[in-house]
Coordinates of C-alpha atoms (C1' of nucleotides) in Angstrom, one line a residue:
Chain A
X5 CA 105.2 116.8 77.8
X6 CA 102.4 114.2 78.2
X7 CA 101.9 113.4 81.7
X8 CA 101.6 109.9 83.0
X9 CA 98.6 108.8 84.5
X10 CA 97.5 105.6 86.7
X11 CA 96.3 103.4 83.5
X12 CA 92.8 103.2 82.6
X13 CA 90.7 101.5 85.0
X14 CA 93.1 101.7 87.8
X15 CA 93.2 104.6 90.1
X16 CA 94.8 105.9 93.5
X17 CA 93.4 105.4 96.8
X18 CA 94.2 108.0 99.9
X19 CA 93.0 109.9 102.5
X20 CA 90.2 110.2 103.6
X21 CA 88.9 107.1 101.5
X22 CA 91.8 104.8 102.7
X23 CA 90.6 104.8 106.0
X24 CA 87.2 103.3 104.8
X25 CA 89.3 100.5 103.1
X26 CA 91.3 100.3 106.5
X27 CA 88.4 99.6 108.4
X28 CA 86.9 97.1 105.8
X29 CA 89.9 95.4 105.6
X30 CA 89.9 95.0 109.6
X31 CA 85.9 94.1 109.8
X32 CA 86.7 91.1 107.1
X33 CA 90.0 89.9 109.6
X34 CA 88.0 90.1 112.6
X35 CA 84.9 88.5 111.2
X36 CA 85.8 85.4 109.1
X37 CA 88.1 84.5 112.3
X38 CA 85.0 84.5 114.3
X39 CA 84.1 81.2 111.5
X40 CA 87.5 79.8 111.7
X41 CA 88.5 80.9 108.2
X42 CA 92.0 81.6 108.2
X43 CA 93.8 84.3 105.6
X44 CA 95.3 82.9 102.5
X45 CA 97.6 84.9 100.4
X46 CA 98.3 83.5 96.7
X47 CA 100.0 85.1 93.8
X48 CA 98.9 87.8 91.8
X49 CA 99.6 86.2 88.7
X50 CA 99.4 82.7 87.4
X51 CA 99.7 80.4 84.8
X52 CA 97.3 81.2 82.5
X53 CA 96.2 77.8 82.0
X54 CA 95.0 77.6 85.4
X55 CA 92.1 79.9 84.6
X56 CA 90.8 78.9 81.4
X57 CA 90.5 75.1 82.6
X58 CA 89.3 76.6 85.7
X59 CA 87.1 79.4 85.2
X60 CA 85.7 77.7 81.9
X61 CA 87.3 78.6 78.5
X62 CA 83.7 80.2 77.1
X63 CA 83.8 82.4 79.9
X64 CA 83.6 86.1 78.9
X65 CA 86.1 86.7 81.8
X66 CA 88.2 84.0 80.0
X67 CA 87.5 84.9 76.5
X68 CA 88.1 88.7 76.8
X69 CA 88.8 90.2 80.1
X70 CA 92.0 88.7 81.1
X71 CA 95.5 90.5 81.4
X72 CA 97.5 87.3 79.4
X73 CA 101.1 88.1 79.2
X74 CA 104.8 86.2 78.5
X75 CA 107.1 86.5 81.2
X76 CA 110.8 86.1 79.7
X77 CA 110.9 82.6 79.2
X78 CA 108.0 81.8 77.4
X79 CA 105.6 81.4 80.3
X80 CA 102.0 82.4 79.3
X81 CA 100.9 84.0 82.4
X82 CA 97.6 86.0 83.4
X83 CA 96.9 88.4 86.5
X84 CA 94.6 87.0 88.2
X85 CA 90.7 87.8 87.2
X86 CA 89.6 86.0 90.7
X87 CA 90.6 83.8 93.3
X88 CA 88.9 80.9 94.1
X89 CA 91.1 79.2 91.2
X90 CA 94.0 80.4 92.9
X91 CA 92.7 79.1 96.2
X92 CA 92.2 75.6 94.8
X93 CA 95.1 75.3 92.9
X94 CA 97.1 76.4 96.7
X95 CA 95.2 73.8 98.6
X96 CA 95.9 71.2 95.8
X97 CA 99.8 72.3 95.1
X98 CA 99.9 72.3 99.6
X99 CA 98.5 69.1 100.0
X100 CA 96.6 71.6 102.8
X101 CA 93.2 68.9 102.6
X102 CA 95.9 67.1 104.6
X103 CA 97.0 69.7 107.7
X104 CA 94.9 72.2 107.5
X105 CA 91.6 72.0 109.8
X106 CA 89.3 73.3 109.1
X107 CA 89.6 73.6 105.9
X108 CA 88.9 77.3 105.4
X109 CA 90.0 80.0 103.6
X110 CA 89.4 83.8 102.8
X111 CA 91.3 86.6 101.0
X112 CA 91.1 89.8 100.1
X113 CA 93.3 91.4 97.6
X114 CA 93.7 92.9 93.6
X115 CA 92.2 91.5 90.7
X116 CA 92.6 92.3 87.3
X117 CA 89.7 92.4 84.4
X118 CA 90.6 94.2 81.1
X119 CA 86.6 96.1 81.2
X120 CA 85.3 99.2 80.1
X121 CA 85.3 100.7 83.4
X122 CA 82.3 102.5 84.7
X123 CA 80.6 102.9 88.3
X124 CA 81.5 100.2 90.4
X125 CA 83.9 98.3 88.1
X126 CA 88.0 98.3 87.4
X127 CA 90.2 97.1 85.5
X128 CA 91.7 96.4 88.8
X129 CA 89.4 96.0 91.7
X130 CA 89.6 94.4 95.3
X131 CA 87.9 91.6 96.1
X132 CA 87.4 89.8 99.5
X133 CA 86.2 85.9 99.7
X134 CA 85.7 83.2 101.4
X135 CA 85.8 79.3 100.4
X136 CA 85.0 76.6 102.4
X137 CA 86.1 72.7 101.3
X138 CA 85.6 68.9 102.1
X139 CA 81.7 69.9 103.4
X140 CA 78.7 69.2 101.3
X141 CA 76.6 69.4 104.0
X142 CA 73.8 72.3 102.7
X143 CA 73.5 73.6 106.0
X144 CA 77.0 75.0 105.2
X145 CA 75.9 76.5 102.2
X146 CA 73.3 78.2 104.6
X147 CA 76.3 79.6 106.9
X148 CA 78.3 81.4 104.3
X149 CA 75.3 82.6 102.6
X150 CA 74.4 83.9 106.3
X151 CA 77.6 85.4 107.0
X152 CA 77.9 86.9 103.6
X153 CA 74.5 88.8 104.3
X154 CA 75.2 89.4 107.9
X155 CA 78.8 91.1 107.2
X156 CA 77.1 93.2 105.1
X157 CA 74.4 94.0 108.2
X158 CA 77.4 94.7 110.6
X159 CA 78.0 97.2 108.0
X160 CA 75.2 99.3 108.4
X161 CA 74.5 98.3 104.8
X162 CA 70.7 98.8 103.8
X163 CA 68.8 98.5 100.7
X164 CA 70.4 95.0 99.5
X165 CA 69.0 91.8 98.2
X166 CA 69.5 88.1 98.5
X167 CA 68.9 85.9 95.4
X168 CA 69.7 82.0 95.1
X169 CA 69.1 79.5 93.2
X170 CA 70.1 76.0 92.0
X171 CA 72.2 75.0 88.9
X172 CA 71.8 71.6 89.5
X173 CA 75.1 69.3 88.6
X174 CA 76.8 67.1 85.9
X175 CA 73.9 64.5 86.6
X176 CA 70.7 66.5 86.2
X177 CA 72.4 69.7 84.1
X178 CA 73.5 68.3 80.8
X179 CA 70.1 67.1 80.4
X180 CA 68.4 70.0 81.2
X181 CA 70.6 71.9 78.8
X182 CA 69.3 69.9 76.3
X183 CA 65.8 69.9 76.7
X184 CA 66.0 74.1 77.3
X185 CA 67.9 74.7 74.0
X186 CA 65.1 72.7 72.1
X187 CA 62.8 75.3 73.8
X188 CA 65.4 77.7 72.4
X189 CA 65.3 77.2 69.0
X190 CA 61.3 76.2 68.8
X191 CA 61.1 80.2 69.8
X192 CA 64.6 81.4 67.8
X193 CA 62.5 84.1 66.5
X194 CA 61.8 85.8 69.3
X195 CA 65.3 85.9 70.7
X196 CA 68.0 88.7 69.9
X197 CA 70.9 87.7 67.5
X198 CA 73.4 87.3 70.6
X199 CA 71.1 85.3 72.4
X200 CA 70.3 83.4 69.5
X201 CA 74.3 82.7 69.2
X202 CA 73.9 81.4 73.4
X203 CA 71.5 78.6 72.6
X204 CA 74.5 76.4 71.5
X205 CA 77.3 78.1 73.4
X206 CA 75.3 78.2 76.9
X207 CA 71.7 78.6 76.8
X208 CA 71.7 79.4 80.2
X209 CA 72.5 82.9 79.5
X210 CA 69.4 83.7 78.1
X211 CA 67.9 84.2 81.0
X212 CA 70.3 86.6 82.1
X213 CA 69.5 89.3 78.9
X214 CA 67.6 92.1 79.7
X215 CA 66.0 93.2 76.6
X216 CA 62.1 92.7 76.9
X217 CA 61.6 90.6 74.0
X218 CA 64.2 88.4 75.2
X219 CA 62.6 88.0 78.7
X220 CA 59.3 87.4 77.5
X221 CA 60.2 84.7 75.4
X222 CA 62.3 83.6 77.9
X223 CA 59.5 83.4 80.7
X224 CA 57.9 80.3 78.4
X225 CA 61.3 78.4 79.0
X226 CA 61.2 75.2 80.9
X227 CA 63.1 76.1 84.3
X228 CA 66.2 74.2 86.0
X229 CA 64.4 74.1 88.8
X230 CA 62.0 71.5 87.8
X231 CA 64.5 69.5 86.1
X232 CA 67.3 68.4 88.8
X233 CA 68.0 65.1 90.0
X234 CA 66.7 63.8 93.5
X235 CA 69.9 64.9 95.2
X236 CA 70.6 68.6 94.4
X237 CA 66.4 69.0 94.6
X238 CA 66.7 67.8 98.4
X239 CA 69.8 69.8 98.8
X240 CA 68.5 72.6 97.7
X241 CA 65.6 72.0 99.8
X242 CA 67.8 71.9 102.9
X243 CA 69.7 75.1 102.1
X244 CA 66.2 76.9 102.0
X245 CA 64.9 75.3 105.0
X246 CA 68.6 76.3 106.9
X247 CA 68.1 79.9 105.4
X248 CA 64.9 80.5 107.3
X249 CA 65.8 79.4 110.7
X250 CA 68.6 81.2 110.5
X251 CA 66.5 84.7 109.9
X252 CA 67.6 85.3 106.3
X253 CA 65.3 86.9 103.9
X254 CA 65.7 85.5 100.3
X255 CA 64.2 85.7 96.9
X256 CA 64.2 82.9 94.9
X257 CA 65.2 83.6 91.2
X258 CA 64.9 80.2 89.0
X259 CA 67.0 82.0 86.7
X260 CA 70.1 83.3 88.3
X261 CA 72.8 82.1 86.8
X262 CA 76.4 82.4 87.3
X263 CA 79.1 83.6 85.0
X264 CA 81.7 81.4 85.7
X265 CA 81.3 77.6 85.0
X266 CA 82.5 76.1 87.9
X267 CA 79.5 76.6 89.7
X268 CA 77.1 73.7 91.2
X269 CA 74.1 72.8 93.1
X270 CA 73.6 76.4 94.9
X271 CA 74.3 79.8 93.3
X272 CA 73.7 83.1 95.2
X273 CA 74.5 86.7 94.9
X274 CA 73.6 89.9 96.3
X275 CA 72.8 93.0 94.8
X276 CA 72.3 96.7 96.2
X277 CA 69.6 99.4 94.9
X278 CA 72.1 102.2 96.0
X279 CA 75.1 101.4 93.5
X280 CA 74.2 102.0 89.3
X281 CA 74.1 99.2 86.4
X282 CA 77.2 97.4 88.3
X283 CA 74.4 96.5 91.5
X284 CA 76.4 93.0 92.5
X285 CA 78.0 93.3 95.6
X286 CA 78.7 89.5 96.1
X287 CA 78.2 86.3 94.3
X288 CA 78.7 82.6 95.0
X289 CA 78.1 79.4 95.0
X290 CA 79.2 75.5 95.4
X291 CA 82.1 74.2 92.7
X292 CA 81.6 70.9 94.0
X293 CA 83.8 69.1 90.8
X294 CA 86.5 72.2 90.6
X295 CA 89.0 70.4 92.5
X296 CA 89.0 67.6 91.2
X297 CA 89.3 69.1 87.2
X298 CA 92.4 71.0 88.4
X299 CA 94.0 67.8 89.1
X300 CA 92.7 67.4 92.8
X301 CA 90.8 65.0 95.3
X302 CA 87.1 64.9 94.6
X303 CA 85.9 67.0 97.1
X304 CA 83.0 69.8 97.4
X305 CA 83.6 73.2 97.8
X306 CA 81.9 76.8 98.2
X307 CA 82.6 80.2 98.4
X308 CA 81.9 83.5 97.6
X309 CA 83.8 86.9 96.2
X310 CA 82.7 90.4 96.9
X311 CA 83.6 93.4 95.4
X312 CA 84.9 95.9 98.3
X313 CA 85.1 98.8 95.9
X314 CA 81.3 98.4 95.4
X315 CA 81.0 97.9 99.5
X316 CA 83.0 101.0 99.7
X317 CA 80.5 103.0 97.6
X318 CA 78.0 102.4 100.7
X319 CA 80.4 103.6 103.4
X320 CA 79.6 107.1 102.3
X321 CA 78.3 108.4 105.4
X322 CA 80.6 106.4 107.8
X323 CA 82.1 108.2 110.3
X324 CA 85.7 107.1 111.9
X325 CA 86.7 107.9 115.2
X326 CA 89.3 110.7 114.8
X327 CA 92.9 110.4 116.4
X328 CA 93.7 112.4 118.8
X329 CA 96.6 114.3 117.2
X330 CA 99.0 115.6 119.7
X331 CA 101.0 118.6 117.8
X332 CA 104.6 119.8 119.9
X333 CA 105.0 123.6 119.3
X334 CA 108.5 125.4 120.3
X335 CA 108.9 129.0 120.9
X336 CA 112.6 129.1 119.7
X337 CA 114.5 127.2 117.6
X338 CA 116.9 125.8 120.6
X339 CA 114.4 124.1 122.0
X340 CA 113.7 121.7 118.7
X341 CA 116.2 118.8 120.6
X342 CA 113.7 119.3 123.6
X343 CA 110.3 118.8 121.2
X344 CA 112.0 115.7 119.2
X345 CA 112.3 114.2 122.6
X346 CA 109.0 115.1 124.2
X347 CA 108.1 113.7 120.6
X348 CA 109.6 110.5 120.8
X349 CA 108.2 110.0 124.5
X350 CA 104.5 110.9 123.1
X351 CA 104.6 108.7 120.2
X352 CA 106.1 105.7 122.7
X353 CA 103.2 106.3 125.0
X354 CA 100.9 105.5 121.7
X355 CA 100.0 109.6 120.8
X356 CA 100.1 110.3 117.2
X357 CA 102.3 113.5 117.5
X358 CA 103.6 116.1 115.0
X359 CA 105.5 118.4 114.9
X360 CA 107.0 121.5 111.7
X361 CA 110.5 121.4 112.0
X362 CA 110.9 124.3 110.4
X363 CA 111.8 126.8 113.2
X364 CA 108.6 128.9 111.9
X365 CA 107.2 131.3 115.1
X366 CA 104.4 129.8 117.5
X367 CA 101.9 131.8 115.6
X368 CA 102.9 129.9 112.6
X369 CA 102.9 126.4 114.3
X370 CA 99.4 127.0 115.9
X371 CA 98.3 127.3 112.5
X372 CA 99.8 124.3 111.0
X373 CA 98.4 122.5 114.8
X374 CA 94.9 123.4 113.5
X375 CA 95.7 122.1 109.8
X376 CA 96.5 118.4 111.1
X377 CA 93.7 118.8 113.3
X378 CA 95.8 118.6 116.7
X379 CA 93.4 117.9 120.0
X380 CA 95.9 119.4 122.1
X381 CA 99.5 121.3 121.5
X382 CA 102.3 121.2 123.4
X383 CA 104.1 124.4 124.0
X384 CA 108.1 124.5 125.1
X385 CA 109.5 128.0 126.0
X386 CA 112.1 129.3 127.9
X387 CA 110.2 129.4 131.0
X388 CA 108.8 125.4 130.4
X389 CA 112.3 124.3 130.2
X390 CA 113.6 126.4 133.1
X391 CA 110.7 124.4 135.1
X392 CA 111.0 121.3 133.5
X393 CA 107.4 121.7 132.5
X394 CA 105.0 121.9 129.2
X395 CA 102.6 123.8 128.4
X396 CA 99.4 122.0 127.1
X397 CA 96.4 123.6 125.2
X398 CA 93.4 122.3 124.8
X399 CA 92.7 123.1 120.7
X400 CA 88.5 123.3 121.1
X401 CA 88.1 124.7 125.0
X402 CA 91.5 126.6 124.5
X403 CA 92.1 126.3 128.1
X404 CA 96.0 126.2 128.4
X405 CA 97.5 124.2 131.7
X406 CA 101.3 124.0 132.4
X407 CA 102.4 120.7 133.8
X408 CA 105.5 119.1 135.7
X409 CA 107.1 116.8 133.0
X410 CA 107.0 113.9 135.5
X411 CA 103.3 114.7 136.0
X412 CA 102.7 114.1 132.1
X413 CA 102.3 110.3 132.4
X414 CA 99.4 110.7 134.7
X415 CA 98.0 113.3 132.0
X416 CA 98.4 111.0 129.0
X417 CA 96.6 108.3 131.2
X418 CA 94.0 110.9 131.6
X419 CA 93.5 111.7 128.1
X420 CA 94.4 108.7 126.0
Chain B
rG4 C1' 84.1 95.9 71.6
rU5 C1' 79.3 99.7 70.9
rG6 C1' 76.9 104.4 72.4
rA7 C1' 76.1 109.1 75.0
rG8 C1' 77.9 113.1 78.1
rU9 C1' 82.1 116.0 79.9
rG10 C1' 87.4 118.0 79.5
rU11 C1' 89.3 125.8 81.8
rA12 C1' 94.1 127.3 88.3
rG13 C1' 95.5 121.9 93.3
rC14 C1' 89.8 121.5 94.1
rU15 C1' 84.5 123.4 92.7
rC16 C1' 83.0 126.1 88.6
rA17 C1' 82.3 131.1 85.4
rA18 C1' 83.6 133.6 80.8
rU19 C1' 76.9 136.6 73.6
rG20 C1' 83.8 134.3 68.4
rG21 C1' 87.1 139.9 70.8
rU22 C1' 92.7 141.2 76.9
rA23 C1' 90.9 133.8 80.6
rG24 C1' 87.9 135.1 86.0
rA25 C1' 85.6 133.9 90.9
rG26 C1' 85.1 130.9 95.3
rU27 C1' 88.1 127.7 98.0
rA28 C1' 92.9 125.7 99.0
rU29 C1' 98.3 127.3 99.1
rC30 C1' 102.2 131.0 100.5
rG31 C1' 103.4 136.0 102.7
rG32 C1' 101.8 140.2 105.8
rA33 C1' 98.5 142.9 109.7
rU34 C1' 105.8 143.5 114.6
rU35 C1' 107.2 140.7 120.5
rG36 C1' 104.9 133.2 123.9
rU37 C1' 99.3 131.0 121.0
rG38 C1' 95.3 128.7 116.0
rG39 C1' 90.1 128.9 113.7
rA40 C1' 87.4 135.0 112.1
rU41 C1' 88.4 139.4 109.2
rC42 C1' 91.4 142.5 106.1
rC43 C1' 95.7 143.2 102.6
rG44 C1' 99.0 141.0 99.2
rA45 C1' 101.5 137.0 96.2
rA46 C1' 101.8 132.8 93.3
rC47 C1' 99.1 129.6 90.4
rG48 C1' 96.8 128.3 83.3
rC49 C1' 100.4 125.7 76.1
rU50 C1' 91.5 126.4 78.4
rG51 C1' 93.4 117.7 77.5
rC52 C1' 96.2 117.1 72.7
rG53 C1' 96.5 117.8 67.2
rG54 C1' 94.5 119.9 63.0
rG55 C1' 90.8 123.2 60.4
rU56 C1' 87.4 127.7 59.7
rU57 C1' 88.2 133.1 61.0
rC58 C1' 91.2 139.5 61.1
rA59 C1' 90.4 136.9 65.8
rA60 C1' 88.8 130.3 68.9
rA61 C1' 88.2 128.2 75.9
rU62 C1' 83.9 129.2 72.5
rC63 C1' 82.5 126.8 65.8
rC64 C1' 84.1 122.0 62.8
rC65 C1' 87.1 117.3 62.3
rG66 C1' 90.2 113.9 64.6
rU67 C1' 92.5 112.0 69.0
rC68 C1' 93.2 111.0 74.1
rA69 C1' 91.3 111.0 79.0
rC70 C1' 87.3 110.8 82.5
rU71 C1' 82.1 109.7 83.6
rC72 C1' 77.7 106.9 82.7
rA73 C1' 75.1 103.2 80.0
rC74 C1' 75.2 98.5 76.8
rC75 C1' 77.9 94.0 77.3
rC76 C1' 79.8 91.3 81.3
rC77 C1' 80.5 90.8 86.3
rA78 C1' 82.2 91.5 92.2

RNA sequence: GUGAGUGUAGCUCAAUGGUAGAGUAUCGGAUUGUGGAUCCGAACGCUGCGGGUUCAAAUCCCGUCACUCACCCCA
């Protein structure tokens, strides 16, 4: 007698929230184009290798969050935890470095994380991105940061914060790794047991843990920042200087880090005050050497994801223009041939038009016009189908006017 | 994986251990070709599930599951 429900950390999306996603999902299609991104659509589920060389195999994601399944054959396979793999492995599989110009991509779509869900966060969740290859140039670092932030502007989104920073490359990184885990251990005492277990796993991560002790002995670390080579300093450089002409606001955080370890060179992400512990609406960064690991051409990339359930938590107060809902009332059950085809001519002239075909009496279908909200109904009776008329009432002035049927094009033009 | 809070009608919530209720939504009615208001009526519940204590449990205890929030991690 147990009933089934949508599995934990899933859930069902409907009216009225659906038309929040509708318009999200139409803002990202009619923005990115504006950039020359153009959609791409990969599968849901892949093989599972292609995320743990991808994503990085000490990856928590990796590690513990990822739906890992055999399909029938033997096939270790994994719903996908994020995209950008998926996108590289596509443009890789494609040869699309080869026909495709310019070389840019976004998506939107499902992914799957097996978390504890709380506010903000799903076992499956939608997630909208953009990723941008064969250009090192910073200045396009600058642009999707730029368009990242503006989207969100467009959005009447307030209260949200821009953080970047640089996690160098595999020239100025390793080194750095090294000389910030000495640091580590000098100060092991002052460091939590988990972070103590990060300094030879990735030491980077201590910056990231928020119990005081932690931070404090964490402020005396030597920063990246100070330690990257000549090129990703002056990259870097250029990416700040880009962000300010183009009128975006930044903080700089020498220890944002990233939790995927593709990342290179720039990292970015932006949080909101309005949402709870889960505050990241977007993050991103370059993957300049992900293409070529998964088998590819060396060539730079970068991107972004953002989490459009966490977007959709700041659409609260949005307010969509309502359709004008058209409802067809009969007096009499004969006339329900006449209202199917006034219908059917409504709806062809673009009208969303209903109608209860359950022979109920006009009392009963004027209530049932109010329930779906009808602008107008449409009354046919004996005496409108004797004078090939209708009879149209307004549902908020109540004023009622009966017209000729072959003046009701002209009407519609009026009103639609 | 760890912790805390909450589970009662479709929804929002009541009910000193003593017959489970209200508001709202739904359906019907207040007769004839016209809605929203008002009034009358109906239907709606294994009180998350399982055990225990008790003459008696929605209420107390244990377990379990689900949801929510936080840790962790991330979008």
């Amino acid at each position: 007698m147990n009933e089934i429900k949508a599995p934990k950390g899933t859930r069902d999306i409907f009216s009225p929230e659906i038309q929040k996603w509708q318009f999200l999902e139409n803002s990202i299609h009619a923005y990115y184009q504006k950039f020359l991104y153009r959609e791409i659509r990969t599968p849901i589920f892949e093989h599972s290798e292609l995320f743990s060389r991808g994503i990085g195999s000490e990856t928590d994601v990796v590690q513990k969050e990822m739906y890992t399944f055999s399909d029938k054959a033997g096939r270790s396979l994994t719903l996908r935890p994020e995209n950008t793999a998926s996108v590289v492995r596509a443009v890789i599989e494609n040869n699309l470095f080869e026909s495709v110009t310019p070389l840019r991509f976004y998506y939107l779509g499902p992914m799957f994380r097996y978390d504890k869900p709380q506010k903000g966060r799903y076992r499956q969740f939608q997630q909208f991105g953009i990723e941008v290859f064969a250009d090192e140039s910073p200045q396009v670092d600058a642009e999707v940061i730029f368009s990242a932030v503006d989207f969100l502007k467009n959005l009447k989104i307030a209260d949200i914060k821009l953080e970047i920073n640089s996690v160098g490359c595999p020239q100025c990184r390793p080194g750095y790794l090294e000389i910030l885990r000495k640091a580590a251990r000098a100060e092991q005492s002052g460091l939590c047991a988990d972070c103590q277990r990060k300094i030879s796993a990735n030491p980077l991560r201590i910056f990231d843990c928020k119990l005081p002790e932690c931070a404090e002995t964490a402020k005396r670390f030597p920063l990246l920042g100070n330690h990257l080579c000549s090129e990703c300093r002056d990259h870097f450089k250029i990416v700040r200087e880009a962000l300010s002409w183009m009128n975006v606001p930044f903080l700089l955080n020498p220890r944002l880090v990233r939790g995927l370890d593709y990342y290179t060179k720039t990292a970015f992400e932006v949080t909101s005050g309005q949402l709870g512990a889960q505050n990241a609406l977007l993050g991103g960064g370059r993957y300049n050497n992900l293409i070529k690991e998964l088998g590819g051409p060396d060539m730079a990339a970068i991107g972004f994801a953002a989490g459009m359930e966490r977007i959709i938590l700041h659409l609260r107060h949005l307010t969509l223009p309502r359709p004008k809902i058209m409802f067809v009332a009969y007096q009499d059950p004969k006339w329900l041939p006449n209202a199917i085809q006034l219908a059917q001519v409504l709806r062809a002239h673009g009208c969303p038009v209903y109608l209860d075909y359950q022979g109920k009496n006009l009392k009963k279908q004027f209530k049932k016009a109010d329930k779906v909200a009808a602008a107008f109904t449409m009354v046919l009776a004996e005496d409108e189908i004797k004078s090939e008329a209708v009879s149209i009432k307004d549902m908020a002035s109540q004023d009622q006017i009966k017209i000729s049927l072959k003046d009701l094009n002209s009407w519609l033009k009026k009103n639609y």
